[in-house]
């Protein structure tokens, strides 16, 4: 089995746990609460009427929250269970959105259109080994003048271990393989004990340079001194929805966001 098949299998199992978890709080979402955070809402701005492609959409809560803000959303994810659950949610809540199951790297087999916005968020690019290939796919799916927006966990936090020491290299180049025992949501244990996750941590320069190389123009790069999710060990909440490591507080970066644009005259 290749890395992506391992990840597909493990995400299938995790999705089932996530959809029932307090962390994802699907009931509040069903009652109308947005699953988006203030950062992406503010930085994306008005998305009414925009055609938006959500890469690695998981089981669709963020995609459907974007659709509730007026975007015409297509979500893509490698996990069968995620896409099935996303379709069920869209049907149940009668929110128009389209969901496609595909590895991001194979998405051209199932999608041949362009979009105003390509969007990806929190815990996505660490499942991709080749960011140059990823950035080319983003550019392929943007109309001239279209924007890509991403908000992600800062690669620096992956250097910190469970004892809050900086023990891992920031400049990792190799795949990291872990046995999946539980989910980051509420530590629920997975039933299949043979699941593996294979991920790749990318430095900020690697992310940025892949976008620049693809021909997109960087509009901004922002870094944040807190985390919006309590999804890493040993975080404490120091303000509403702002999580930090006790030892480092707001002295280190926890998240970053990037907006990039495909030039208006790209096809000229
Ligand atoms: C942590 S979740 C992303 C959550 C995201 N912030 C959201 O809820 O919208 C990571 C997602 O990436 C998906 N994924 C992992 N590798 C992928 C790949 N190669 N192609 C497409 N999706 C992938 C997983 O199935 C999972 O749903």
Coordinates of C-alpha atoms and ligand atoms in Angstrom, one line a residue:
X1 CA 0.0 0.0 0.0
X2 CA 1.4 3.5 -0.8
X3 CA 1.5 6.4 1.6
X4 CA -1.8 7.9 0.3
X5 CA -3.6 4.6 0.6
X6 CA -2.5 4.4 4.3
X7 CA -3.7 7.9 4.9
X8 CA -7.0 7.3 3.1
X9 CA -7.7 4.3 5.3
X10 CA -6.8 6.0 8.5
X11 CA -8.8 9.2 7.6
X12 CA -11.8 6.9 6.8
X13 CA -11.7 5.7 10.4
X14 CA -10.9 9.0 12.0
X15 CA -13.8 10.7 10.1
X16 CA -16.3 8.5 11.9
X17 CA -14.8 9.5 15.3
X18 CA -14.7 13.1 14.3
X19 CA -18.3 13.4 13.2
X20 CA -19.3 12.3 16.7
X21 CA -16.8 14.3 18.7
X22 CA -17.3 17.4 20.9
X23 CA -14.3 18.9 19.1
X24 CA -16.2 19.2 15.8
X25 CA -19.6 19.9 17.6
X26 CA -21.7 18.9 14.6
X27 CA -24.9 19.6 16.5
X28 CA -24.2 23.3 16.9
X29 CA -23.1 23.4 13.2
X30 CA -26.5 21.8 12.2
X31 CA -28.2 24.5 14.2
X32 CA -26.5 27.2 12.1
X33 CA -23.1 27.8 13.9
X34 CA -20.2 28.4 11.5
X35 CA -17.3 26.1 11.9
X36 CA -15.0 28.8 10.5
X37 CA -12.7 30.9 12.7
X38 CA -12.5 34.7 12.8
X39 CA -9.1 34.6 11.0
X40 CA -10.3 33.0 7.7
X41 CA -13.6 34.8 7.8
X42 CA -11.9 38.2 8.1
X43 CA -9.0 37.4 5.7
X44 CA -11.2 35.9 3.0
X45 CA -13.6 38.8 3.0
X46 CA -16.8 38.7 1.0
X47 CA -17.2 35.4 -0.8
X48 CA -20.8 35.8 -1.9
X49 CA -21.3 34.4 -5.4
X50 CA -17.7 33.2 -5.7
X51 CA -16.9 29.8 -7.0
X52 CA -14.7 28.2 -4.4
X53 CA -12.7 24.9 -4.5
X54 CA -11.9 23.5 -1.0
X55 CA -9.0 21.2 -1.1
X56 CA -8.9 18.5 1.7
X57 CA -12.4 19.4 2.9
X58 CA -12.7 16.5 5.5
X59 CA -16.4 15.9 6.1
X60 CA -17.5 19.2 4.8
X61 CA -18.3 21.4 7.8
X62 CA -16.0 24.2 6.8
X63 CA -17.0 23.8 3.1
X64 CA -20.7 24.1 4.1
X65 CA -19.9 27.0 6.4
X66 CA -18.3 28.7 3.3
X67 CA -21.4 27.9 1.3
X68 CA -23.6 29.4 4.0
X69 CA -21.6 32.6 3.4
X70 CA -22.8 32.6 -0.2
X71 CA -19.9 30.8 -2.0
X72 CA -20.6 28.1 -4.6
X73 CA -18.5 25.3 -3.1
X74 CA -16.8 22.2 -4.4
X75 CA -14.9 20.1 -1.8
X76 CA -12.4 17.4 -2.5
X77 CA -11.0 14.9 -0.1
X78 CA -9.2 11.5 -0.4
X79 CA -11.4 9.9 2.3
X80 CA -14.4 8.0 1.2
X81 CA -16.1 8.4 4.6
X82 CA -15.4 12.1 4.7
X83 CA -17.0 12.7 1.3
X84 CA -19.9 10.4 2.1
X85 CA -20.5 12.3 5.4
X86 CA -20.1 15.7 3.7
X87 CA -22.8 14.8 1.1
X88 CA -25.1 13.5 3.8
X89 CA -24.7 16.8 5.8
X90 CA -25.3 18.9 2.7
X91 CA -28.5 17.0 1.9
X92 CA -29.7 17.0 5.5
X93 CA -29.1 20.8 5.8
X94 CA -30.2 21.5 2.2
X95 CA -27.0 23.5 1.5
X96 CA -26.0 23.4 -2.1
X97 CA -22.4 22.1 -2.4
X98 CA -20.6 19.5 -4.4
X99 CA -18.2 16.9 -2.9
X100 CA -15.7 14.8 -4.9
X101 CA -13.5 12.0 -3.6
X102 CA -10.0 12.2 -4.9
X103 CA -6.4 12.4 -3.9
X104 CA -5.5 16.1 -4.5
X105 CA -2.7 15.0 -6.9
X106 CA -5.3 13.1 -9.1
X107 CA -8.0 15.7 -9.0
X108 CA -7.8 16.4 -12.7
X109 CA -9.4 13.0 -13.3
X110 CA -12.6 14.2 -11.7
X111 CA -12.7 18.0 -12.1
X112 CA -12.2 20.2 -15.2
X113 CA -13.2 23.7 -14.3
X114 CA -11.7 26.9 -12.8
X115 CA -12.6 28.8 -9.7
X116 CA -12.4 32.3 -8.1
X117 CA -11.0 30.9 -4.9
X118 CA -8.9 27.8 -4.0
X119 CA -9.1 27.3 -0.2
X120 CA -7.3 25.0 2.2
X121 CA -7.0 25.0 6.0
X122 CA -5.7 23.6 9.3
X123 CA -3.9 20.3 9.0
X124 CA -4.0 19.8 5.3
X125 CA -0.6 20.3 3.6
X126 CA 1.2 18.0 6.0
X127 CA -0.6 15.1 4.2
X128 CA 1.1 16.1 0.9
X129 CA 4.7 15.1 0.0
X130 CA 5.3 17.4 -3.0
X131 CA 4.3 21.1 -2.6
X132 CA 5.5 22.1 -6.0
X133 CA 3.0 19.7 -7.5
X134 CA 0.3 21.0 -5.0
X135 CA 1.0 24.7 -6.0
X136 CA 0.7 23.8 -9.7
X137 CA -2.7 22.2 -9.0
X138 CA -3.8 25.3 -7.2
X139 CA -2.8 27.5 -10.1
X140 CA -4.5 25.1 -12.6
X141 CA -7.8 25.6 -10.8
X142 CA -7.7 29.4 -10.5
X143 CA -9.2 31.7 -13.0
X144 CA -6.9 34.6 -14.0
X145 CA -7.3 37.0 -11.1
X146 CA -8.5 34.3 -8.8
X147 CA -7.0 33.9 -5.3
X148 CA -5.7 31.0 -3.2
X149 CA -6.1 31.3 0.5
X150 CA -4.7 29.0 3.1
X151 CA -4.5 29.0 6.9
X152 CA -2.3 26.4 8.5
X153 CA -0.5 25.2 11.6
X154 CA 2.9 26.8 11.8
X155 CA 5.7 24.3 11.0
X156 CA 7.6 25.6 14.0
X157 CA 5.2 23.9 16.5
X158 CA 6.1 20.5 15.0
X159 CA 9.5 20.9 16.5
X160 CA 8.1 20.9 20.1
X161 CA 7.7 17.5 21.8
X162 CA 5.3 16.4 24.5
X163 CA 7.7 17.6 27.2
X164 CA 7.6 21.0 25.5
X165 CA 11.2 20.8 24.5
X166 CA 12.4 21.8 21.0
X167 CA 13.6 18.4 20.0
X168 CA 12.7 17.9 16.3
X169 CA 14.4 19.6 13.3
X170 CA 12.4 22.4 11.7
X171 CA 13.9 21.4 8.4
X172 CA 12.4 17.9 8.0
X173 CA 12.7 16.4 4.6
X174 CA 11.6 12.8 5.3
X175 CA 8.2 11.3 5.6
X176 CA 7.0 10.8 9.2
X177 CA 5.2 7.5 9.8
X178 CA 3.1 7.0 13.0
X179 CA 0.7 4.3 14.1
X180 CA -2.7 5.9 14.6
X181 CA -3.9 5.1 18.1
X182 CA -6.4 7.8 18.8
X183 CA -7.7 11.1 17.4
X184 CA -6.6 14.6 18.2
X185 CA -10.2 15.5 18.9
X186 CA -10.9 13.8 22.2
X187 CA -8.4 11.0 22.3
X188 CA -11.0 8.4 21.3
X189 CA -9.2 5.3 20.4
X190 CA -9.5 3.9 16.9
X191 CA -10.8 0.3 16.6
X192 CA -8.4 -0.8 13.8
X193 CA -5.0 -1.0 15.4
X194 CA -3.2 -1.4 12.1
X195 CA -3.7 2.1 10.8
X196 CA -0.7 4.3 9.8
X197 CA -0.4 8.0 9.1
X198 CA 2.3 9.2 6.8
X199 CA 2.9 12.9 6.8
X200 CA 5.4 15.5 5.7
X201 CA 6.1 18.7 7.6
X202 CA 6.9 21.7 5.4
X203 CA 8.9 24.8 6.4
X204 CA 7.4 28.2 5.7
X205 CA 9.9 28.9 2.9
X206 CA 9.0 25.6 1.2
X207 CA 5.3 26.6 1.2
X208 CA 6.0 30.1 0.0
X209 CA 8.5 29.2 -2.6
X210 CA 6.2 26.5 -4.1
X211 CA 3.5 29.1 -4.6
X212 CA 6.0 31.7 -6.1
X213 CA 7.4 29.1 -8.4
X214 CA 4.0 28.2 -9.7
X215 CA 3.5 31.8 -10.9
X216 CA 1.1 33.0 -8.2
X217 CA 1.7 36.5 -6.7
X218 CA 1.9 36.6 -2.8
X219 CA -0.6 39.1 -1.4
X220 CA 0.2 38.5 2.3
X221 CA 1.7 36.1 4.7
X222 CA 0.6 36.4 8.3
X223 CA 1.8 34.6 11.5
X224 CA -0.2 34.2 14.7
X225 CA 1.0 33.9 18.3
X226 CA -1.8 31.4 19.2
X227 CA -3.6 28.4 18.0
X228 CA -7.4 28.4 17.4
X229 CA -7.8 24.7 18.2
X230 CA -7.0 22.8 21.3
X231 CA -5.5 19.9 19.1
X232 CA -2.0 19.6 20.3
X233 CA -0.8 18.2 23.7
X234 CA -0.2 20.6 26.6
X235 CA -2.0 23.7 25.3
X236 CA -3.7 26.2 27.6
X237 CA -6.4 28.7 26.7
X238 CA -5.1 32.2 27.4
X239 CA -7.9 34.1 25.8
X240 CA -11.2 32.9 24.2
X241 CA -10.3 30.5 21.4
X242 CA -6.6 31.3 21.8
X243 CA -4.4 28.3 22.7
X244 CA -0.7 28.4 23.6
X245 CA 1.9 26.2 25.2
X246 CA 2.3 27.2 28.8
X247 CA 6.0 27.3 28.5
X248 CA 6.2 29.5 25.5
X249 CA 3.0 31.5 25.7
X250 CA 2.6 34.0 22.8
X251 CA 6.4 34.2 22.1
X252 CA 6.3 31.7 19.2
X253 CA 4.3 31.3 16.0
X254 CA 1.4 28.8 16.1
X255 CA -0.4 29.4 12.8
X256 CA 0.1 31.2 9.5
X257 CA -2.1 32.3 6.6
X258 CA -1.3 33.1 3.0
X259 CA -3.2 34.8 0.2
X260 CA -1.8 34.6 -3.3
X261 CA -3.2 35.6 -6.6
X262 CA -3.1 34.3 -10.2
X263 CA -2.2 37.2 -12.4
X264 CA -5.1 38.8 -14.3
X265 CA -3.2 38.6 -17.5
X266 CA -2.1 35.0 -17.0
X267 CA -3.5 33.7 -20.3
X268 CA -2.4 36.7 -22.4
Ligands
LIG1 C1 -7.2 17.6 9.4 S1 -8.3 17.3 8.0 C2 -8.5 18.9 7.3 C3 -9.5 19.6 8.1 C4 -9.9 20.9 7.4 N1 -9.4 22.0 8.1 C5 -11.4 20.9 7.4 O1 -12.1 20.4 8.3 O2 -11.9 21.5 6.4 C6 -7.2 16.6 6.8 C7 -8.0 16.1 5.6 O3 -7.0 15.8 4.5 C8 -7.5 14.7 3.8 N2 -6.4 14.2 2.9 C9 -5.2 13.7 3.4 N3 -4.4 13.4 2.3 C10 -5.1 13.8 1.2 C11 -4.8 13.8 -0.2 N4 -3.6 13.3 -0.7 N5 -5.7 14.2 -1.1 C12 -6.9 14.7 -0.6 N6 -7.2 14.8 0.7 C13 -6.4 14.3 1.6 C14 -8.0 13.7 4.8 O4 -8.8 12.8 4.3 C15 -8.7 14.7 5.8 O5 -10.0 14.8 5.6

